Tab-separated table of C-alpha atoms and ligand atoms in Angstrom:
chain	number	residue	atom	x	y	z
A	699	UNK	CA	19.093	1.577	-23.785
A	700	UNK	CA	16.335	0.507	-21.595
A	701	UNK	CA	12.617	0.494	-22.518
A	702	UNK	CA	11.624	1.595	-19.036
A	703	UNK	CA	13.432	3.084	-16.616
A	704	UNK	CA	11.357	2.903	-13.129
A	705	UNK	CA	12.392	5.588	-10.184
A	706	UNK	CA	11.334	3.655	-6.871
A	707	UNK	CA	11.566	0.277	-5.631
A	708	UNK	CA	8.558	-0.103	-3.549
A	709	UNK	CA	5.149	-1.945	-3.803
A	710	UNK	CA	4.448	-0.298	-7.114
A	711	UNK	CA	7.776	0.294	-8.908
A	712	UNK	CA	8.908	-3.256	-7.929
A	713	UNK	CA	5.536	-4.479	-9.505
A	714	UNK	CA	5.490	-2.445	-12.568
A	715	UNK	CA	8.828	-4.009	-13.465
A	716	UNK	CA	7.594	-7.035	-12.966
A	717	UNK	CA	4.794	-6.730	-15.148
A	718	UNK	CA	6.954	-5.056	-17.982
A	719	UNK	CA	9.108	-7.703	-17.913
A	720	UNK	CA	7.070	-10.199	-18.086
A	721	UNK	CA	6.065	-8.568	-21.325
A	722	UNK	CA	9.390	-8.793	-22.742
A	723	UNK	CA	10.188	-4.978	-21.406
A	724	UNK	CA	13.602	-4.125	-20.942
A	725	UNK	CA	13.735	-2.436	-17.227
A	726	UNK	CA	15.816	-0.842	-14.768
A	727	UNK	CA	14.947	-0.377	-11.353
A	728	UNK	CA	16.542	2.340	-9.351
A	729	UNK	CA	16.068	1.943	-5.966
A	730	UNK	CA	17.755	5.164	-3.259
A	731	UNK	CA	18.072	2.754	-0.511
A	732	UNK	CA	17.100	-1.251	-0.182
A	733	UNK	CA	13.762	-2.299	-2.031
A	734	UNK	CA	10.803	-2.057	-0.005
A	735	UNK	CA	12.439	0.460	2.264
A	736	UNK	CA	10.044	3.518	1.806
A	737	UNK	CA	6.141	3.492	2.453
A	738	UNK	CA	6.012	-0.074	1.487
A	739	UNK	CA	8.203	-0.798	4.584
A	740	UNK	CA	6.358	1.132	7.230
A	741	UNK	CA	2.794	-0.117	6.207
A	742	UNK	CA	0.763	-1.947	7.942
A	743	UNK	CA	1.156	-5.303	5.674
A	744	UNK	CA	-2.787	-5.542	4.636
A	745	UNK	CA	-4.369	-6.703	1.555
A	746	UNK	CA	-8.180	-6.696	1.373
A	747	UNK	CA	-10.971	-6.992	-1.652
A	748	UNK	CA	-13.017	-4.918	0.911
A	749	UNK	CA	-12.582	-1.599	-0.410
A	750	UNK	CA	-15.364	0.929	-1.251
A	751	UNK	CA	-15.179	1.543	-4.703
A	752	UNK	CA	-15.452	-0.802	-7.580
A	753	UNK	CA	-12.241	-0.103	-9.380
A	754	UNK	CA	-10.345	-0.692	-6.167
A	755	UNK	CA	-11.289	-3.449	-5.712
A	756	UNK	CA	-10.452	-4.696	-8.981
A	757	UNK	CA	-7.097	-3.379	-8.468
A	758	UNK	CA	-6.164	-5.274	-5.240
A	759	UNK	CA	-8.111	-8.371	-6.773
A	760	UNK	CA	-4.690	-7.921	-9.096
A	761	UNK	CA	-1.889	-7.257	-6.554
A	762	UNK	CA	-3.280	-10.637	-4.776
A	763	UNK	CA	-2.721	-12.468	-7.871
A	764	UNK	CA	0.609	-10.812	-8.383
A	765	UNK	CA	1.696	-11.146	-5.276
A	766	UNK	CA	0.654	-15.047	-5.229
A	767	UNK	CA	2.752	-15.741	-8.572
A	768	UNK	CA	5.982	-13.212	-7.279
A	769	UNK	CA	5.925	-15.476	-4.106
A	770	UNK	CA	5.373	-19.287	-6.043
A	771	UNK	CA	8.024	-18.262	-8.656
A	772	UNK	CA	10.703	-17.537	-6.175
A	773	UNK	CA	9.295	-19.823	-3.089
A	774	UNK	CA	9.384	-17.129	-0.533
A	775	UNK	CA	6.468	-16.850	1.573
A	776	UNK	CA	6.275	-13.169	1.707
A	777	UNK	CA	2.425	-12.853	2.584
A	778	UNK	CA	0.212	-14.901	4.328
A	779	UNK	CA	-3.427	-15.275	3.475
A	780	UNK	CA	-5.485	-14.626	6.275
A	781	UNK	CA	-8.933	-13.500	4.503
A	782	UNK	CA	-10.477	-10.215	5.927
A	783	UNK	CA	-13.009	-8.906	8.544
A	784	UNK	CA	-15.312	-5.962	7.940
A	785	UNK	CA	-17.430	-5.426	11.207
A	786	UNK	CA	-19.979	-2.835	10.749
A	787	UNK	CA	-23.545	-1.871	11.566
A	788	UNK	CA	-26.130	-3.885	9.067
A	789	UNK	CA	-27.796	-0.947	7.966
A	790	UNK	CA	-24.539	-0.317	5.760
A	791	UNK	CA	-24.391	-3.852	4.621
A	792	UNK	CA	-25.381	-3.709	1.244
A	793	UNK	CA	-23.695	-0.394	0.219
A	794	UNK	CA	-20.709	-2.143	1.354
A	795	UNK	CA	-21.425	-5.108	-0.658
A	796	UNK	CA	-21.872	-3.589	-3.675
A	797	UNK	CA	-18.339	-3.402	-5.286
A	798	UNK	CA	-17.669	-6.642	-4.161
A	799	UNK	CA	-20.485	-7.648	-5.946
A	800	UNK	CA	-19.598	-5.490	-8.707
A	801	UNK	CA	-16.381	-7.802	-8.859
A	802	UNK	CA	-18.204	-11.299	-8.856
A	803	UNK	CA	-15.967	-11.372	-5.658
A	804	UNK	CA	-17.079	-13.750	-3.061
A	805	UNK	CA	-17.653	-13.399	0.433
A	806	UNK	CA	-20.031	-14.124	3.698
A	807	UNK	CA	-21.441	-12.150	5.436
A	808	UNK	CA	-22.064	-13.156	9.126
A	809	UNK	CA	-24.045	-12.469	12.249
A	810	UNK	CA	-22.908	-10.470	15.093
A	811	UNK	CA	-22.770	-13.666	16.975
A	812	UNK	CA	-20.747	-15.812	14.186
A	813	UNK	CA	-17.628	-13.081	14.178
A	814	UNK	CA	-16.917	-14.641	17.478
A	815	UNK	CA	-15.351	-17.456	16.223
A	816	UNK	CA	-13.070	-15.106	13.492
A	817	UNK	CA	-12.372	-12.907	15.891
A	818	UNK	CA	-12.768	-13.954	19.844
A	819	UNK	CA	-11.577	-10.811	21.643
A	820	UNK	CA	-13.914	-8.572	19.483
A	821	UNK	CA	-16.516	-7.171	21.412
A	822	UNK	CA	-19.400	-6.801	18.198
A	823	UNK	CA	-22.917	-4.905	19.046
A	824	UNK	CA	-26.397	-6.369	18.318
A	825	UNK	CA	-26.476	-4.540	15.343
A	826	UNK	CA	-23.688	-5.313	13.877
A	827	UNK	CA	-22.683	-7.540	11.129
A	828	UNK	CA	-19.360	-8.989	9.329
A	829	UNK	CA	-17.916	-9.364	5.918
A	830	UNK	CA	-15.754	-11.739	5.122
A	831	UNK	CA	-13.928	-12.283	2.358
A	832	UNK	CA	-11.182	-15.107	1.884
A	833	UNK	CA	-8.439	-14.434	-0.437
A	834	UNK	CA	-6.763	-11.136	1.358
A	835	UNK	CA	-3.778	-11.510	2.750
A	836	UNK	CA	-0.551	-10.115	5.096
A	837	UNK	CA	2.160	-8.935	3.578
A	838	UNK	CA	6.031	-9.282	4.992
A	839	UNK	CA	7.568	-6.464	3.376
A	840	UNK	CA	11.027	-6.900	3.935
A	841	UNK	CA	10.649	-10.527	2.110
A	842	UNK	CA	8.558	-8.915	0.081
A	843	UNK	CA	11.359	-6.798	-1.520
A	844	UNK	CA	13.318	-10.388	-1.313
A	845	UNK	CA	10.865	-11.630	-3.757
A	846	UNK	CA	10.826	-9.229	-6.157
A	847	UNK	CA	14.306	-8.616	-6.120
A	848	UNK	CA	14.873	-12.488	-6.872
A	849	UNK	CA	12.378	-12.785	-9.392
A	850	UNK	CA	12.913	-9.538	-11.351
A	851	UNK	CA	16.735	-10.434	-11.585
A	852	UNK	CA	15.352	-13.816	-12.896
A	853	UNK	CA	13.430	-12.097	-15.521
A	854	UNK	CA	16.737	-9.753	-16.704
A	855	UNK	CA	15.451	-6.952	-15.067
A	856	UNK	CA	18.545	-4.145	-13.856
A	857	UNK	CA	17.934	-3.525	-9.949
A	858	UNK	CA	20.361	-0.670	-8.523
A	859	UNK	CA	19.814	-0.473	-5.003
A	860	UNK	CA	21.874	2.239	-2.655
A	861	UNK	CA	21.608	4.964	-5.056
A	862	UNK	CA	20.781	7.913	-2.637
A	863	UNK	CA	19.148	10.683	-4.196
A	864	UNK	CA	18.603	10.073	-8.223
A	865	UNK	CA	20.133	12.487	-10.512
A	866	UNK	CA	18.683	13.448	-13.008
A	867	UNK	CA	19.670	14.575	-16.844
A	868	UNK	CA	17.366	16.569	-19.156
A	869	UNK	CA	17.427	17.079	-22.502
A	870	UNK	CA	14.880	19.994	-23.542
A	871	UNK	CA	11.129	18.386	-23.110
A	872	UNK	CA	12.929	14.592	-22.297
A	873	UNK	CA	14.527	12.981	-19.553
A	874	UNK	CA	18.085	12.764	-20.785
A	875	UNK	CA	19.301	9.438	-18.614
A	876	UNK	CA	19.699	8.916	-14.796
A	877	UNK	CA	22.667	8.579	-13.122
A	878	UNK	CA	23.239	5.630	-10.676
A	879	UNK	CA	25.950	5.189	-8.024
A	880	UNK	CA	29.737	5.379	-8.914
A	881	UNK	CA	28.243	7.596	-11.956
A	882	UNK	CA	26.956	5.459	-14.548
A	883	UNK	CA	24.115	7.164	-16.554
A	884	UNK	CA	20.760	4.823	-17.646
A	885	UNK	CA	19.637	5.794	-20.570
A	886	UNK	CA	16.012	4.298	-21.447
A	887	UNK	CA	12.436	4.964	-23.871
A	888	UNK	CA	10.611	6.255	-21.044
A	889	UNK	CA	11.026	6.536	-17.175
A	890	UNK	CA	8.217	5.985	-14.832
A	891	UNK	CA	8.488	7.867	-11.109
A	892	UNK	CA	7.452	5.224	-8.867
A	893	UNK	CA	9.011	7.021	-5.844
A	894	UNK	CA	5.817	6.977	-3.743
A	895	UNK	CA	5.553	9.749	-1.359
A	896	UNK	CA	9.144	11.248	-2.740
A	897	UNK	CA	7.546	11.517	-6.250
A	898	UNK	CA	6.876	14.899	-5.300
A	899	UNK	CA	10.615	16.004	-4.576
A	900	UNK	CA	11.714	13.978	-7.734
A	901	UNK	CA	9.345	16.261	-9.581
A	902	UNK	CA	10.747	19.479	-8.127
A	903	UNK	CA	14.290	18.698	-9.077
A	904	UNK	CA	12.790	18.064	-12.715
A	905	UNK	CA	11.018	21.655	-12.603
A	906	UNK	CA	7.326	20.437	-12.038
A	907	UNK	CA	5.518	21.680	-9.603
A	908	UNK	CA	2.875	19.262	-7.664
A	909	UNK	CA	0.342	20.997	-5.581
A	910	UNK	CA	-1.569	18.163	-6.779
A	911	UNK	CA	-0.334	15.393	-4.361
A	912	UNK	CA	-0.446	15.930	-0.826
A	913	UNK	CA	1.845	13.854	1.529
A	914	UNK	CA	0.842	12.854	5.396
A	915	UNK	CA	2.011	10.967	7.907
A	916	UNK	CA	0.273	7.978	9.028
A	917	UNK	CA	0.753	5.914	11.826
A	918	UNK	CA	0.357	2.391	13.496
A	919	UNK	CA	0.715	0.857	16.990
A	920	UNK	CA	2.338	-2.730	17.596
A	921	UNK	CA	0.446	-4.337	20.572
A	922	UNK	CA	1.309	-7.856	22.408
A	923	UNK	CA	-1.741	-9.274	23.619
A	924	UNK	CA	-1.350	-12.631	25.612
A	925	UNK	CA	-3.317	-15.351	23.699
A	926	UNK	CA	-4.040	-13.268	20.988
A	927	UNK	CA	-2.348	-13.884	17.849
A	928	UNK	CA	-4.835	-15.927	15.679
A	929	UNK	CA	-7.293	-13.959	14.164
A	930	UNK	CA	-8.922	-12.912	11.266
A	931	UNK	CA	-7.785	-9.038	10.400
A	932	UNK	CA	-10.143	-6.863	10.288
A	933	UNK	CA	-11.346	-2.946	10.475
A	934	UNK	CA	-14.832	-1.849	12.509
A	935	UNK	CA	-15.998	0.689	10.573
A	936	UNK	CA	-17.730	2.210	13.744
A	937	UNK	CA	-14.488	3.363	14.835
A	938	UNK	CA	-12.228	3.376	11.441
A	939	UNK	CA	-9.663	0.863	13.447
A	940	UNK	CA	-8.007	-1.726	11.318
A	941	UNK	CA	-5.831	-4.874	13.159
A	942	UNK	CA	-4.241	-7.596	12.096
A	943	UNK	CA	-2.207	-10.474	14.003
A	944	UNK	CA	1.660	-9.797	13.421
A	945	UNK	CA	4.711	-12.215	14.508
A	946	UNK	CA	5.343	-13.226	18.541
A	947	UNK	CA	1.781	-12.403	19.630
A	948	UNK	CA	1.728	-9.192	18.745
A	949	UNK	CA	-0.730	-7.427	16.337
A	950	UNK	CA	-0.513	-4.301	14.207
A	951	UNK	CA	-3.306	-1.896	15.177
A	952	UNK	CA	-4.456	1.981	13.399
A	953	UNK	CA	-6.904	3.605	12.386
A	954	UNK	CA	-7.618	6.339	9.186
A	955	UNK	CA	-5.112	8.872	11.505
A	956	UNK	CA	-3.739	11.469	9.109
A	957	UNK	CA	-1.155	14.758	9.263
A	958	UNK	CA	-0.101	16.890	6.623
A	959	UNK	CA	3.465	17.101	6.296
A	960	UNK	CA	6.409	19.167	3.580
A	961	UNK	CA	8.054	15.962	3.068
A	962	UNK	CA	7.813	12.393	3.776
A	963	UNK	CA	11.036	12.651	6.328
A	964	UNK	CA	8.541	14.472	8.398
A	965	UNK	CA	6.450	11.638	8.290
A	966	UNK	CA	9.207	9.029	9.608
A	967	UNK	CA	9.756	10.594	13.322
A	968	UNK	CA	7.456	7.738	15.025
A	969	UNK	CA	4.505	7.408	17.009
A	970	UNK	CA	2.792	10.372	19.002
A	971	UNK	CA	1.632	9.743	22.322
A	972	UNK	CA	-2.017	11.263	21.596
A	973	UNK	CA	-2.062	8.896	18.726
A	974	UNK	CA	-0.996	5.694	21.165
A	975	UNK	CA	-3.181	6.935	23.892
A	976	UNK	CA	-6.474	7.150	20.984
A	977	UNK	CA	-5.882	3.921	20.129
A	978	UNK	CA	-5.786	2.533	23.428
A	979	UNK	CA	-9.197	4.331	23.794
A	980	UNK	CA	-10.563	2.901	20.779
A	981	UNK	CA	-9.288	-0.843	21.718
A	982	UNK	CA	-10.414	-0.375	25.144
A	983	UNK	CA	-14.087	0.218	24.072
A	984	UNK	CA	-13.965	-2.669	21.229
A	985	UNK	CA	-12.132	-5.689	23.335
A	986	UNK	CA	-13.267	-7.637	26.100
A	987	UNK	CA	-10.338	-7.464	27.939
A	988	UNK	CA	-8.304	-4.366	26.914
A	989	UNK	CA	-5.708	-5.086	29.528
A	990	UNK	CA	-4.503	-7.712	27.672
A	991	UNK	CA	-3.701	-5.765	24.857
A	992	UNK	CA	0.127	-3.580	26.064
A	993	UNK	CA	1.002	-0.908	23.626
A	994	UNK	CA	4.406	-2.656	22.201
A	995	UNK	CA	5.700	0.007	19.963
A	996	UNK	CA	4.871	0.595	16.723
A	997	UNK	CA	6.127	3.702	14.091
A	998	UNK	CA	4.830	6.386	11.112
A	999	UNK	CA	5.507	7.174	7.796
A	1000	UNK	CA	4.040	9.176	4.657
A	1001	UNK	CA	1.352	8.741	1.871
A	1002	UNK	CA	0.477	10.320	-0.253
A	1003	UNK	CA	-2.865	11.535	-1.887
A	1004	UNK	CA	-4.657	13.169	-4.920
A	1005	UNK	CA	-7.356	16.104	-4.181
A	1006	UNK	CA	-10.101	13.059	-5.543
A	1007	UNK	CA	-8.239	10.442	-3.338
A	1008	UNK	CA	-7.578	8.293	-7.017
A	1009	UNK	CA	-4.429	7.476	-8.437
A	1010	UNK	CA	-2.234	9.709	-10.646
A	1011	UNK	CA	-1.099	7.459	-13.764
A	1012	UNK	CA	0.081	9.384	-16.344
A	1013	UNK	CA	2.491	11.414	-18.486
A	1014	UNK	CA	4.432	14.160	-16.897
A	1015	UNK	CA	3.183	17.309	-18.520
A	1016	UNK	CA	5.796	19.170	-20.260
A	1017	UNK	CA	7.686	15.640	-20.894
A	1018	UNK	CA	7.502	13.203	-23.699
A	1019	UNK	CA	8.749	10.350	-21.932
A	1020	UNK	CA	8.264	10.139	-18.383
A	1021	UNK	CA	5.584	8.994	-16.595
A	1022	UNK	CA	4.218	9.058	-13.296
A	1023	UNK	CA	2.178	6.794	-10.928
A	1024	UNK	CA	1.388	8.272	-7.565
A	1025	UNK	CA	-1.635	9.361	-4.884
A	1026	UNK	CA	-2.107	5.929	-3.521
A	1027	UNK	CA	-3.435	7.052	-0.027
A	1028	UNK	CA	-3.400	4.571	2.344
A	1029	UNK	CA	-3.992	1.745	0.141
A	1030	UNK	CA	-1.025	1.592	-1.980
A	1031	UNK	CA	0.125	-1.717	-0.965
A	1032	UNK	CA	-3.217	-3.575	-2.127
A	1033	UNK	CA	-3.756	-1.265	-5.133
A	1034	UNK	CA	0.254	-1.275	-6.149
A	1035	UNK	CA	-0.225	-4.274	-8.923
A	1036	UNK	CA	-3.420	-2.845	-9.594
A	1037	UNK	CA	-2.101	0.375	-10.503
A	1038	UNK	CA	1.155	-0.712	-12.610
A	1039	UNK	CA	-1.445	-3.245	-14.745
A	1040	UNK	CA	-3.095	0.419	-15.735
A	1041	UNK	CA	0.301	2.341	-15.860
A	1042	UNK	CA	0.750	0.754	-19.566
A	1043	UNK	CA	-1.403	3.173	-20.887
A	1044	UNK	CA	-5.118	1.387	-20.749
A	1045	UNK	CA	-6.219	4.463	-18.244
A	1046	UNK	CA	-5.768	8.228	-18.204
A	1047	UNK	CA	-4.763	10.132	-15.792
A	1048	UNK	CA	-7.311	10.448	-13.039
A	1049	UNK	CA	-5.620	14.112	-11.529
A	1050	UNK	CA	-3.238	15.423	-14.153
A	1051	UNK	CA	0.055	16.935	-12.582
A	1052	UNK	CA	0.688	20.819	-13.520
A	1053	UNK	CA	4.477	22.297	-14.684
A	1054	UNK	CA	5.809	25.313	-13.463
B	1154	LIG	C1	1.885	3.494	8.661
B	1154	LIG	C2	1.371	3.077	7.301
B	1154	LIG	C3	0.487	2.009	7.203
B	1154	LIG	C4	0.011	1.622	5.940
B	1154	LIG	N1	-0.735	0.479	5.852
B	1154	LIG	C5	-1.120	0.038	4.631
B	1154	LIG	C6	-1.791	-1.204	4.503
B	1154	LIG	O1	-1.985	-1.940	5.471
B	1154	LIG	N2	-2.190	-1.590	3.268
B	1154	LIG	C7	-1.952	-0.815	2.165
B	1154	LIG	O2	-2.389	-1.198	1.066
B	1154	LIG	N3	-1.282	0.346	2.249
B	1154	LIG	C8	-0.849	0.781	3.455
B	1154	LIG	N4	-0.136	1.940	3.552
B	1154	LIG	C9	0.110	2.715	2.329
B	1154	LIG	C10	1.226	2.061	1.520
B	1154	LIG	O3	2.338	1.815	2.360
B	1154	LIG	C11	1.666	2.974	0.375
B	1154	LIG	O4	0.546	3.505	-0.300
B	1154	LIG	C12	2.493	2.161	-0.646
B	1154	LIG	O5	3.490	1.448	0.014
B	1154	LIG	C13	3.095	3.090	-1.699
B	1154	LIG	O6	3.951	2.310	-2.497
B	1154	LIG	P1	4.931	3.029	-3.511
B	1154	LIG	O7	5.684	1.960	-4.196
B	1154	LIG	O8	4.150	4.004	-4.318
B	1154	LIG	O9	5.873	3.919	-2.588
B	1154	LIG	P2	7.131	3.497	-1.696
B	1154	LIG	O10	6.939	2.179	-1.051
B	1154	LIG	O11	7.445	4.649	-0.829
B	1154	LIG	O12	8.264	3.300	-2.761
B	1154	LIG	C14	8.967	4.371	-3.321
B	1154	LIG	C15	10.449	4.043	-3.254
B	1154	LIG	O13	11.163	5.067	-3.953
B	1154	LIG	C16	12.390	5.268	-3.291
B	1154	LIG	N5	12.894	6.579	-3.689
B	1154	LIG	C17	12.580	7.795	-3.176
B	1154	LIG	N6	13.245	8.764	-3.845
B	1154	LIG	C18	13.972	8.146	-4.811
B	1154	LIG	C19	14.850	8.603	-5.809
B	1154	LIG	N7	15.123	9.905	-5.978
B	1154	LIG	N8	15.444	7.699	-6.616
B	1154	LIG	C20	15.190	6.374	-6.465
B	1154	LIG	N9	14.370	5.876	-5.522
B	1154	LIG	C21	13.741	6.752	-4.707
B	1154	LIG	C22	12.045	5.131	-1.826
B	1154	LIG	O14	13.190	4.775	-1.063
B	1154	LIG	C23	10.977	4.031	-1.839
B	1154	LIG	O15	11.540	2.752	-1.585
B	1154	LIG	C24	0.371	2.356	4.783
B	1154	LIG	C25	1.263	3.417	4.891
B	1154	LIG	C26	1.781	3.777	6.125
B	1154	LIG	C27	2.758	4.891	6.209
């Protein structure tokens, strides 16, 4: 019998059993196909402090230390840190100062004619200003999942990988157990859904309904621009368009694109041309020489998100021991260790889900 049993291997799942274990937690992992492979796979890699409320940034102050000790305990270099750009007009400086503040984080700002040297392609406007902030980071998820699956074995913690769609055994107002590949059922104290943007369709099988978690499809484009591959990330708040350098020259480019879809499959059939051909618009007007920068690829996949664009942590209503953590928008990478620090019951529930 397992204390926890976690549904999902991704950013948060893979962290929660980290931090369980490390408190002397019994866990299980199950994981439908290879850690990492869901939303944490298809994001765009990016850890910043520079987030716009508080409480977030707390939480990604977190996942950077997490991350950091995952990566030094198993010596794989699954994130690289890079520090973060904000470039935006000064008039919004210190709003958007404030919750680093509120953290004791430190940063600098700069003058539209210091982000040159951070960021020498950038075309930046008089009025304009930067924030930078040191400690962020890229992530590599595929080592990522390396990582964690190396240290949580390390720590005793049960990974099943492969498992294809969970199944799941109830037993009145409590899950039952959950049945991994070849048939064998995992029995534990309480089970956490960790499943990301799939949450939702492990919640349906269970006979809750959640209209309170929406799921879109979110996009990024992979460009190769010659010379261009050491840089600061960063996101121009003029234009909502994030970038960071990636491997080979190329960099990882999107902005805060989003489409409502049933379920996150929808969200996994790739890039749409209006979405390539808006951010070769937006690149054009913010680079000195946009035909440098050749659209390289790039893909989509889903999110998820809460009607007050918070987290969900918290029981499943109508069950006594399963839990949920969910509705991490667009941020769930850098809020992922945040989130599963919380998940042990020191916050409620921020949306609570409803049962049919
Ligand atoms: C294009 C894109 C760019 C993004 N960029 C960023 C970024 O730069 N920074 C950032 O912080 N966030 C970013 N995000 C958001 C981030 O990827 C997600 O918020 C985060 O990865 C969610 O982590 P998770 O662990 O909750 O979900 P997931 O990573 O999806 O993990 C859930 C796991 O559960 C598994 N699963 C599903 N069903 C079952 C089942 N029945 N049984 C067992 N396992 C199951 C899935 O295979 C998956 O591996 C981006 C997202 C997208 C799509």
């Amino acid at each position: 019998m397992y204390d926890v049993v976690i549904i999902g291997g991704g950013a948060v799942g893979l962290s929660l059993a980290y931090l369980g274990a490390k408190r002397g937690y019994e866990v299980a992992v199950i994981e439908s196909r290879h850690l990492c492979s869901g939303a944490t796979g298809r994001s765009a890699g990016i850890v910043t402090v520079q987030l716009s409320i508080p409480e977030d940034v707390a939480m990604a102050k977190r996942t950077i230390e997490v991350f950091r000790e995952v990566s030094d305990l198993t010596g794989v270099p699954f994130y690289r840190r890079t520090g973060f750009l904000t470039v935006l007009p000064e008039r919004l400086l210190d709003e958007s100062l404030e919750p680093l503040r509120a953290n004791g984080t430190t940063y600098t700002v700069l003058k539209a004619y210091e982000i040159e040297g951070h960021v020498p392609f950038l075309r930046v406007y008089d009025h304009e200003v930067g924030i930078l902030t040191l400690d962020d980071m890229t992530v590599d998820a595929s080592k990522m999942g390396r990582a964690f699956g190396a240290v949580l074995s390390d720590f005793g913690v049960d990974v099943y990988e492969w498992n294809g769609s969970t199944s799941i055994s109830l037993d009145g107002t409590r899950i039952r157990s959950v049945s991994v590949n070849g048939g064998t059922e995992l029995r534990g104290r309480s089970y956490v859904l960790a499943a990301g943007p799939w949450n939702k369709v492990v919640l349906k099988e269970i006979g809750v309904r959640a209209s309170f978690l929406t799921i879109y499809k979110c996009q990024v484009v992979r460009v190769k621009g010659d010379g261009v591959d050491a840089y600061v990330p960063l996101y121009t708040m003029g234009e909502h368009l994030y970038m960071r350098p990636d491997m080979e020259g190329t960099s990882v480019v999107g902005n805060g694109y989003a489409k409502v879809v049933e379920v996150p499959e929808d969200a996994m059939d790739g890039l749409e041309k209006e979405y390539v051909q808006h951010i070769a618009e937006l690149l054009a007007e913010r680079v000195f020489n946009p035909e440098d920068f050749r659209v390289n690829g790039g893909w989509s996949g889903p999110c998820s998100i809460t009607p007050d664009g918070y987290p969900v942590i918290g029981r499943v209503p109508g069950f006594e021991n399963a839990y949920i953590v969910d509705g991490l928008d667009g941020y769930g990478l850098m809020r992922a260790a945040g989130v599963a620090e919380r998940s042990s019951g020191r916050r409620r529930a921020s949306s609570a889900p409803t049962s049919t």
